Coordinates of C-alpha atoms and ligand atoms in Angstrom, one line a residue:
X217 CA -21.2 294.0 82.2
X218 CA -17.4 294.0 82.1
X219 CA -15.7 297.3 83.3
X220 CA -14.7 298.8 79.7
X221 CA -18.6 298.3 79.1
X222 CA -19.4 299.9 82.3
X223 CA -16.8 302.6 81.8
X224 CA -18.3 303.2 78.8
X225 CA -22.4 303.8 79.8
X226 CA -21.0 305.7 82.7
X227 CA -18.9 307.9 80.7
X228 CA -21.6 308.8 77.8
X229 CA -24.3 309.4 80.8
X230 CA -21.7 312.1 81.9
X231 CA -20.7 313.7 78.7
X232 CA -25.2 314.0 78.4
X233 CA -25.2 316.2 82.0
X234 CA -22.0 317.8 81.3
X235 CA -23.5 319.2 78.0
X236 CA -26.7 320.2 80.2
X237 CA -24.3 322.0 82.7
X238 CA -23.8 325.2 81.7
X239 CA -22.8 327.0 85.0
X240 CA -21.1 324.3 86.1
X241 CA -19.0 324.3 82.9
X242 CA -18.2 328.0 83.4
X243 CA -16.8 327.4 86.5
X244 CA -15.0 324.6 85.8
X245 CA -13.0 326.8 83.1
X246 CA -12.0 329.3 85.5
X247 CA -10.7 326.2 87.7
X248 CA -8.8 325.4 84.6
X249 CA -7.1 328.3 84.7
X250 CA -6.7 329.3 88.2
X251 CA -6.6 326.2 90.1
X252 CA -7.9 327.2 93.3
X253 CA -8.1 324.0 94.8
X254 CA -4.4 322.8 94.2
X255 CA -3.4 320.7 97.4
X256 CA -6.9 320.5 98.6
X257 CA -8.3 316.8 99.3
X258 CA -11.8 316.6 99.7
X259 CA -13.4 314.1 100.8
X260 CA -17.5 313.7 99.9
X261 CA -20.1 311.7 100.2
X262 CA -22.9 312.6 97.6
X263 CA -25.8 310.8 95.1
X264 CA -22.8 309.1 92.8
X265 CA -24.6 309.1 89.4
X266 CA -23.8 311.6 86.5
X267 CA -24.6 315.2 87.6
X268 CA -22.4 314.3 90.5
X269 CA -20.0 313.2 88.6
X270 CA -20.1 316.6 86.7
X271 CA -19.2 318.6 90.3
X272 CA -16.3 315.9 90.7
X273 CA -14.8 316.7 87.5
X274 CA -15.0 320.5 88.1
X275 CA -13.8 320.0 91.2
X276 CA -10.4 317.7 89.9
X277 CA -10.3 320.7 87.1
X278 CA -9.3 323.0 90.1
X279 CA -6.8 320.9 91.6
X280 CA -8.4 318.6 94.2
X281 CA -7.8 315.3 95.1
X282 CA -10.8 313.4 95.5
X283 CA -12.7 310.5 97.3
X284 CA -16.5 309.9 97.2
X285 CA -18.9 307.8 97.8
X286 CA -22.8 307.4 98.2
X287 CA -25.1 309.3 100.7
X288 CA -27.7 306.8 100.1
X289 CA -27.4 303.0 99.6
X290 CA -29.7 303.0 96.7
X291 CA -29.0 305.8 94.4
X292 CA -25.7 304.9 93.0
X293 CA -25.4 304.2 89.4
X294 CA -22.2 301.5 89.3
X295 CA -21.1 302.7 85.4
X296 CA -20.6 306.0 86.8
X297 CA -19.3 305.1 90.1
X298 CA -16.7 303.1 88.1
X299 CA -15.8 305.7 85.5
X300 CA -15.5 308.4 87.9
X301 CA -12.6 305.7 90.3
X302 CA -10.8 305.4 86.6
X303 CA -10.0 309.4 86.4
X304 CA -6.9 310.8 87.7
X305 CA -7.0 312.4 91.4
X306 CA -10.7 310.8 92.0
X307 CA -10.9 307.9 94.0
X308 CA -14.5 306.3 93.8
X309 CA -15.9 303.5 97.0
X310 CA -19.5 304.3 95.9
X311 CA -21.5 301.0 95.2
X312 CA -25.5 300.3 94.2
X313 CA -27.5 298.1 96.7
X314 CA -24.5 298.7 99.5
X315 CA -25.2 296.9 102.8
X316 CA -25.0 299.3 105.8
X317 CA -22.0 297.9 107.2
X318 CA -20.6 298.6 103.6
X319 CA -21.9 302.3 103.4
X320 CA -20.2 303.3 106.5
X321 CA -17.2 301.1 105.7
X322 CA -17.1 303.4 102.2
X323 CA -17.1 306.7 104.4
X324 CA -14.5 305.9 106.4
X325 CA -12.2 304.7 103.4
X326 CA -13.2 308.2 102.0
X327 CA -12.0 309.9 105.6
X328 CA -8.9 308.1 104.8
X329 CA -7.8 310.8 102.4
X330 CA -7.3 313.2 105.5
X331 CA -9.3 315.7 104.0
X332 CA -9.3 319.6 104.7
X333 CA -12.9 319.7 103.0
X334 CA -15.6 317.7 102.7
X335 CA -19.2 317.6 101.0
X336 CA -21.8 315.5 102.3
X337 CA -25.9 315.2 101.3
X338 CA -28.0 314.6 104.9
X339 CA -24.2 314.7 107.0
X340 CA -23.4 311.1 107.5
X341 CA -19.9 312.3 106.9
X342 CA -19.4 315.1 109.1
X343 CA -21.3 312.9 111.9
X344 CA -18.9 310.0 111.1
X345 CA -16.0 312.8 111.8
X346 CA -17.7 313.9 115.1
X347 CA -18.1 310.8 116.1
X348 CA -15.2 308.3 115.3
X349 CA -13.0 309.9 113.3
X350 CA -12.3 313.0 115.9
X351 CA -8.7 313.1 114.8
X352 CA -9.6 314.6 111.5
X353 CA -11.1 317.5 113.0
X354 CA -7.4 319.9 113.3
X355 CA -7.1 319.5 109.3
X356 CA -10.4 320.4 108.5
X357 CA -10.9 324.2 106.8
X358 CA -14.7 323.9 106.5
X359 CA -17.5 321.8 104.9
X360 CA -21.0 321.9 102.8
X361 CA -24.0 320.4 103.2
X362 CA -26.7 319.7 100.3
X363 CA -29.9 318.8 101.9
X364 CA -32.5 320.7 104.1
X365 CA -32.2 317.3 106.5
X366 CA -28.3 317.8 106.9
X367 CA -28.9 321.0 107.7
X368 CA -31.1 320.5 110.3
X369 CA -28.8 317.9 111.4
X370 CA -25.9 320.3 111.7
X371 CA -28.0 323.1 113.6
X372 CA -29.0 320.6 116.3
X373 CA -25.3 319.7 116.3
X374 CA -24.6 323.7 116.7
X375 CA -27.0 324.6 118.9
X376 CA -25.7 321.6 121.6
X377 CA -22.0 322.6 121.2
X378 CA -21.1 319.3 119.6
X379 CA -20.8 321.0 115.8
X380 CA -16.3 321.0 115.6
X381 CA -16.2 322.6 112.3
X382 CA -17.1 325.5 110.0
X383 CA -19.8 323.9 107.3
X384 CA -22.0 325.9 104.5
X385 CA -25.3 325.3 104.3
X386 CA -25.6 325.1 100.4
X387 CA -29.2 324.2 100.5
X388 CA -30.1 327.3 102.1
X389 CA -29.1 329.1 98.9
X390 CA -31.8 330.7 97.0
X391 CA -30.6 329.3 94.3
X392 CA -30.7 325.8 95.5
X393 CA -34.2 325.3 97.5
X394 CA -35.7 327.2 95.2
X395 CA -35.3 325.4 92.0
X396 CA -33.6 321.7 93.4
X397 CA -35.8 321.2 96.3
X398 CA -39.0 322.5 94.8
X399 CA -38.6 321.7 90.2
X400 CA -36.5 318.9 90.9
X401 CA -38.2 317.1 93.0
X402 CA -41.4 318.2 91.3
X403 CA -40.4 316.4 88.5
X404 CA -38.1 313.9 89.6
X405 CA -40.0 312.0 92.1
X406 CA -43.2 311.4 89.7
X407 CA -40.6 310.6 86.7
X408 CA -39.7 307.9 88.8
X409 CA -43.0 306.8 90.4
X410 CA -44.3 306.6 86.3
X411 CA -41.3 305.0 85.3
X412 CA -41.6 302.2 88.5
X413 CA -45.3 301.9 88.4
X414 CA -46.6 302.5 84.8
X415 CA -49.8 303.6 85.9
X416 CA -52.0 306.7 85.4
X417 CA -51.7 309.8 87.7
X418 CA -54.4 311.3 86.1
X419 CA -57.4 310.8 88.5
X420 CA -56.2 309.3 91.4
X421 CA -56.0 311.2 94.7
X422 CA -52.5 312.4 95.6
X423 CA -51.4 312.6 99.4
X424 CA -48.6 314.7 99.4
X425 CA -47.1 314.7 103.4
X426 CA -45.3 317.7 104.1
X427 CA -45.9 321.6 102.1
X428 CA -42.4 322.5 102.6
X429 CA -39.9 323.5 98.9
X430 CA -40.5 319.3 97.8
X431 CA -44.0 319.0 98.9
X432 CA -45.4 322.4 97.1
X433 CA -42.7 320.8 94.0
X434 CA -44.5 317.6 93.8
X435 CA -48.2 318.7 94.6
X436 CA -48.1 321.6 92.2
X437 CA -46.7 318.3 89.3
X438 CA -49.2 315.5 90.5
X439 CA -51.7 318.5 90.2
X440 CA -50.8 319.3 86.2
X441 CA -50.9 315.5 85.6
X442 CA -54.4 315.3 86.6
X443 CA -54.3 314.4 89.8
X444 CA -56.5 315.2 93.4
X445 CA -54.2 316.8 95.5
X446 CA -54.4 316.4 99.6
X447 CA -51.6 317.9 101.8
X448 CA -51.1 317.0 105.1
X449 CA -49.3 319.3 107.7
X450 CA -48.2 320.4 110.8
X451 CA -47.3 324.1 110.3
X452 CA -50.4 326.1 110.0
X453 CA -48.7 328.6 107.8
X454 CA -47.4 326.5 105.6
X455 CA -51.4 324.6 105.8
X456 CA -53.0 328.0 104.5
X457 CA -50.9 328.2 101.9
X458 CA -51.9 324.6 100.8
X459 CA -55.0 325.3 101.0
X460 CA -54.9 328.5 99.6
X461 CA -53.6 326.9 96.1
X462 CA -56.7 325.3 96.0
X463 CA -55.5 321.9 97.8
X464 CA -57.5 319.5 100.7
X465 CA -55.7 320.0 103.5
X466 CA -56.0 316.7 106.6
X467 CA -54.7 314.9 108.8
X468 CA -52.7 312.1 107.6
X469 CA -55.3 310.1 110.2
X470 CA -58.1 311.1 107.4
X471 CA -56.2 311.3 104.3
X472 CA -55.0 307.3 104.7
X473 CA -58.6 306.8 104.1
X474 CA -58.6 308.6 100.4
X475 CA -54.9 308.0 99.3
X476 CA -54.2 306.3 96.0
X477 CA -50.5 307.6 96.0
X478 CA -48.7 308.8 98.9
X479 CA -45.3 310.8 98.7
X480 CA -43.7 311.6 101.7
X481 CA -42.0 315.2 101.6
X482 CA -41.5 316.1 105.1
X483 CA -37.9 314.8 106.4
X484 CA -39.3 314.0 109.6
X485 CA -39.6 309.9 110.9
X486 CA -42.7 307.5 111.5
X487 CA -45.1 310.2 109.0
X488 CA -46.8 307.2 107.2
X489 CA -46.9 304.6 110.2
X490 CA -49.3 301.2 111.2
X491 CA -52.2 303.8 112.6
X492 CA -52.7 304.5 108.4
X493 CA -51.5 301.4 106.7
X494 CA -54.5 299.7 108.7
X495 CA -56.8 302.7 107.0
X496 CA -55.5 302.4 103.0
X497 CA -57.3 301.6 100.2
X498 CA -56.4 298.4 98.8
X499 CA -53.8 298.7 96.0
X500 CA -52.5 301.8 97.6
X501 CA -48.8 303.3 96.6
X502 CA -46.3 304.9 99.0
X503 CA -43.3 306.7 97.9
X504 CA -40.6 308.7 99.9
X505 CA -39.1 311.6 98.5
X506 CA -37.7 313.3 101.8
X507 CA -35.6 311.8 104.3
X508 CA -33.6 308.7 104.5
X509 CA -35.6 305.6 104.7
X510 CA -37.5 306.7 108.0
X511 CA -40.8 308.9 106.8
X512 CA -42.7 305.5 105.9
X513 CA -42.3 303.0 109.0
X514 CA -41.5 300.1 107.5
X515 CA -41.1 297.7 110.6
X516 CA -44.3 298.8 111.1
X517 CA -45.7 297.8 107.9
X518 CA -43.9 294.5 108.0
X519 CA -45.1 293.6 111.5
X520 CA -48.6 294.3 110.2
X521 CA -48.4 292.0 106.9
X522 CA -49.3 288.8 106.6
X523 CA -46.5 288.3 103.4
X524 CA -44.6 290.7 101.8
X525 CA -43.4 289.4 98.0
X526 CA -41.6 291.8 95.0
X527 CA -44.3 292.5 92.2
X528 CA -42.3 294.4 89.9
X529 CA -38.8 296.1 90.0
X530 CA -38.6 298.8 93.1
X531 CA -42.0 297.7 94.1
X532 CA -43.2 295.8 97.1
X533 CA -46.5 294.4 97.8
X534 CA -47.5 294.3 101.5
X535 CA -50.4 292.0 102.1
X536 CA -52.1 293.7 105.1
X537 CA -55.8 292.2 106.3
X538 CA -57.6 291.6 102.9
X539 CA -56.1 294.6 101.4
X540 CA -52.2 295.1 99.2
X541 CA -50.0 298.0 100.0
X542 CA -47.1 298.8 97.4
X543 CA -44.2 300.5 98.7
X544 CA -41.5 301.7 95.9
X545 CA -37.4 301.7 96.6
X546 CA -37.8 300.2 100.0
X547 CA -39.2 303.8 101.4
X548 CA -36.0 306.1 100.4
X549 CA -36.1 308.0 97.9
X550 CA -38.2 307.7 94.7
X551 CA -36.4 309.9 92.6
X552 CA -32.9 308.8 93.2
X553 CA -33.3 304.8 93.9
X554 CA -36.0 304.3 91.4
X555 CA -35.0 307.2 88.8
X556 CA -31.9 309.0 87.4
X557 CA -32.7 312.6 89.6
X558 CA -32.9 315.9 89.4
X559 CA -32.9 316.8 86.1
X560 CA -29.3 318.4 85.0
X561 CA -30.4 321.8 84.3
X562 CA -31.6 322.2 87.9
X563 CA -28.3 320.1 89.2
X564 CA -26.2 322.5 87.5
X565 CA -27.5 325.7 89.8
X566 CA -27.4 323.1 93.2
X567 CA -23.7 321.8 92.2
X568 CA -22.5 325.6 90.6
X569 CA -23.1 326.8 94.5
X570 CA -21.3 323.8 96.1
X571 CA -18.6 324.7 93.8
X572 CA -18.0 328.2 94.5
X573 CA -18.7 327.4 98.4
X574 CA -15.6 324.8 97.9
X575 CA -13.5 327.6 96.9
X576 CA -14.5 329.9 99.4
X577 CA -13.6 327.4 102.2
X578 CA -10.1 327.2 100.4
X579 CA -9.6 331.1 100.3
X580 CA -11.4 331.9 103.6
X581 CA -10.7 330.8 107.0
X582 CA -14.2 330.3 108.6
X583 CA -15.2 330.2 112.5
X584 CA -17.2 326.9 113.7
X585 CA -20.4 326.7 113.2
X586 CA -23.1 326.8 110.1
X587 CA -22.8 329.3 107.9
X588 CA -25.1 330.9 105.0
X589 CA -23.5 330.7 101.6
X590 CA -22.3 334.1 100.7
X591 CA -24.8 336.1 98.6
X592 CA -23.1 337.3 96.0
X593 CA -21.8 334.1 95.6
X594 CA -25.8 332.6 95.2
X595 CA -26.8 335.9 93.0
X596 CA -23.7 335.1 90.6
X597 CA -25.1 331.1 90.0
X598 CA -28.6 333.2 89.1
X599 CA -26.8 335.7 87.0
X600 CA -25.0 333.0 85.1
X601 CA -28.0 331.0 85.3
X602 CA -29.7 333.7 83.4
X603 CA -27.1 334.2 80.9
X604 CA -26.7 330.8 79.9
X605 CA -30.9 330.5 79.4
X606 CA -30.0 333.4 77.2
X607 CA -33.0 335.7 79.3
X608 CA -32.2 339.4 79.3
X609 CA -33.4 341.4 82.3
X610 CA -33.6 345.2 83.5
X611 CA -32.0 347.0 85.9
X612 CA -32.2 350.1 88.0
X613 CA -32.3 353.8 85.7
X614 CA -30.6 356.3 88.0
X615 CA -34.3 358.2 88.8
X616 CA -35.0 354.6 90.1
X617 CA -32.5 353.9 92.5
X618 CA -32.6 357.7 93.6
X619 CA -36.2 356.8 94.1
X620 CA -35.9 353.4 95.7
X621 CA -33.2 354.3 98.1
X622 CA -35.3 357.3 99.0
X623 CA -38.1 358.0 101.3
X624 CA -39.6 361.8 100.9
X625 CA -41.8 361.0 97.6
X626 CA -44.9 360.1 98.9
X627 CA -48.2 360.7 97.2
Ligands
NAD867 N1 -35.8 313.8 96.9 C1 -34.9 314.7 96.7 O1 -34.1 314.7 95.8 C2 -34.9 315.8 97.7 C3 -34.5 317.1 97.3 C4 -34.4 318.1 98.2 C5 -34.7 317.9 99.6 N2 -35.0 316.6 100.0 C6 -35.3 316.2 101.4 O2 -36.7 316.4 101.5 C7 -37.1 316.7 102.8 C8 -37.9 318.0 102.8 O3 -37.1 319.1 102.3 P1 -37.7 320.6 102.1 O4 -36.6 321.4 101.6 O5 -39.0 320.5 101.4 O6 -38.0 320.9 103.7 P2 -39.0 322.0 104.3 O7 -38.6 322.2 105.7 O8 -39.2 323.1 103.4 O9 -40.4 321.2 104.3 C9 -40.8 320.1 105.1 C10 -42.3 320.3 105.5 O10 -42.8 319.2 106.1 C11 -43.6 319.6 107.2 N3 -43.7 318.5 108.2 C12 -42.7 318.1 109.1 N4 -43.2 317.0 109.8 C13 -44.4 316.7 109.3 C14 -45.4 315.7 109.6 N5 -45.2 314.8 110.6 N6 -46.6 315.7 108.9 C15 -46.8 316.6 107.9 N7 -45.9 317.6 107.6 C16 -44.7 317.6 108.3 C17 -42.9 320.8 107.8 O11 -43.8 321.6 108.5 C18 -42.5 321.5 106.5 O12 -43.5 322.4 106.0 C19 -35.7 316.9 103.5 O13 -35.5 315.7 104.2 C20 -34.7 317.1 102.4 O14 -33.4 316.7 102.8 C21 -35.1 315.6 99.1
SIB868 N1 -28.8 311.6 101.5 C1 -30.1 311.6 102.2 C2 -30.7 312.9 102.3 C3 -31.7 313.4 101.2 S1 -30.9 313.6 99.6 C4 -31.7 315.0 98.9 C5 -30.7 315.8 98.0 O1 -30.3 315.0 96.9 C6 -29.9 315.9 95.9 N2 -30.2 315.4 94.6 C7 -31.4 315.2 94.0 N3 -31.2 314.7 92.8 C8 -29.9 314.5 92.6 C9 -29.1 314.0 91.5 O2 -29.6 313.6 90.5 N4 -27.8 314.0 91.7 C10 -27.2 314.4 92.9 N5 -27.9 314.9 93.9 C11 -29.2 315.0 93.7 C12 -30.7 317.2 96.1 O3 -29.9 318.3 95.9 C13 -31.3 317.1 97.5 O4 -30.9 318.1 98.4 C14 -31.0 310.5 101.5 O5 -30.6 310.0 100.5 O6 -32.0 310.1 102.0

């Protein structure tokens, strides 16, 4: 495609998640107007495809210069990434099917920009900071983080003293995990297993690895589609409850056995590794929608097959012994490098908090460290959330607070 073509698909899959936006699009009009990010550069480093492109926009409405680029070599969508470079005060550097020498060579040309905030999804930016680009540090007001993984990532960095700036851990907003991490991923990692594989969900058995916000998201979808649900864990807790919604709970040592599908939800390393690919079923399926490209170990997988060939776009076969194991999008992320998502509805809740959390940074001056995103800040995306579903709800008479915020009626 030339560029004005590409300009063009990128622009019309923007204008379709604007129009799905609706929080987003009220705080973008109070950006309008009050341009709260004037002089700001920010500098981020997020899934570049069209609801991103949306939080850009908002983000350029307030003021902001701009530079992004991928957090993920695989789920960039190129029309996008080139209609977002062609607006004014956005520079774009992401690109689809990056090499890793290419992905970090992006980040740094986003550092470039000096910027006094950034926004990152699983902290490859704020690591690159820490790490080789120290002299950034004294400009920086604060940062936020997407992902659950980042976050982690940032409270190991805290808790070790190595963590040099204030950051917001957007994910941790109740109005992110609860809806992105658990509906989103719910439906967009089996849109984009269906879309890859065009096969049936409906009675095959589903190993879901991890019962965490994605893991409950994608075993409570696979279960409506008709699938067998088994959840592997390692927090008893989080086990019962599994099991408690009516799901087969085993180690992934037994569950290799019975997979047809396997979607990784854990963000932890090595989760599907060669002690299970010697145990699957011929034919099996193994998707990562968690962390990176680590929860299914590849090098394992390779070392174990006697050839490896593509069968079908974003899937590979691994012949291993007699038997064939398909892994989609190279193990990262099913719903971003082999679909378009989150769908925009849910993006719109995830992106109206990193919004507001970007204009925080710019009117507060934060101490180091990780901090929660305000909560009347999360409440508001709820409230507007609400609003713009057009669902009414109650509130407090006065007998009721009286009686709530008292404690001598008893029975
Ligand atoms: N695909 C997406 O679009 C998307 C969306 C949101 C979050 N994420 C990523 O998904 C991952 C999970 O996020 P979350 O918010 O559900 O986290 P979470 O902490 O709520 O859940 C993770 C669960 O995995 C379990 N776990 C860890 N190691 C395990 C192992 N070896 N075997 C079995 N279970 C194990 C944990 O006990 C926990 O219950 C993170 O990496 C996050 O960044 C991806
Ligand atoms: N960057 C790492 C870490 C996980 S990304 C997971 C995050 O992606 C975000 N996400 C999911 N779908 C979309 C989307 O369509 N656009 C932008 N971000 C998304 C979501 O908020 C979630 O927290 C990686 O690629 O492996």
């Amino acid at each position: 495609m030339i560029d004005e073509e590409l300009i063009e698909s990128g622009e019309q899959k923007i204008e379709w998640a604007r129009n799905h936006m609706p929080v987003l699009s009220i705080i973008r009009k109070e950006f309008e107007d009050e341009k709260p990010l004037k002089g700001h550069r920010i500098a981020m480093a997020l899934h570049v495809e069209a609801k991103t492109a949306v939080l850009v926009e908002t983000l350029a409405a307030g003021g902001a210069e701009i530079a992004i680029t991928g957090c993920n070599p695989l789920s960039t969508q190129d029309d996008v990434a080139v209609a977002l470079d062609k607006k004014n005060n956005i520079d774009c550097f992401a690109k689809y099917d990056c090499s890793s020498k290419e992905y970090y060579g992006s980040i740094d040309r986003v550092l470039d920009i000096g910027p006094d905030i950034t926004i990152d999804d699983g902290a490859d930016l704020i690591f690159k900071i820490h790490t080789e680009r120290t002299e950034l540090l004294d400009s920086i007001l604060g940062g936020c983080e997407e992902t659950t993984t980042g976050v982690h990532r940032l409270k190991a960095m805290e808790a070790e003293g190595a963590l040099k700036m204030p950051v917001i851990a957007v994910n941790d907003a109740m109005t992110k995990f609860l809806f992105d991490n658990r509906y989103g991923t719910g439906q967009s990692s089996w849109d984009g297993i269906m879309r890859t594989t065009n096969l049936l969900v409906a009675g095959k058995t589903v190993v879901i690895g991890g019962y965490g916000w994605c893991g409950r998201g994608a075993a409570m979808r696979a279960s409506g589609l008709g699938a067998n649900l088994i959840v592997t864990e390692v927090d008893p807790i989080r086990a019962l409850e599994a099991k408690m919604d009516g799901f087969r709970v085993m180690p992934m040592q037994k569950a290799a056995l019975y997979g047809d599908i396997f979607v990784m939800t854990t963000g932890n390393t090595d989760v599907l590794n060669r002690d299970h690919f010697e145990l699957m079923k011929d034919g099996a399926i193994l998707a990562n929608s968690g962390h990176f490209n680590v929860e299914i170990n590849l090098e394992d997988l390779v070392a174990l097959s006697s050839s490896v060939r593509d069968v079908r776009k974003n899937i590979k076969e691994y012949t291993v012994g007699g038997n064939h194991i398909n892994v989609l999008a190279d193990g990262r992320l099913v719903n971003l490098a082999a679909g378009d998502g989150h769908p925009a509805e849910v993006m719109d809740m995830s992106f109206a908090n990193q919004a507001q959390c970007v204009r925080y940074i710019a009117e507060n001056e934060l101490n180091v460290g990780v901090h929660a995103v305000p909560q009347d800040l999360d409440v508001r995306v709820a409230r507007l959330k609400l609003e713009t579903l057009g669902v009414e709800i109650d509130s407090y008479s006065p007998k009721q607070a009286e009686y709530m915020g008292g404690w001598k009626c008893g029975t």
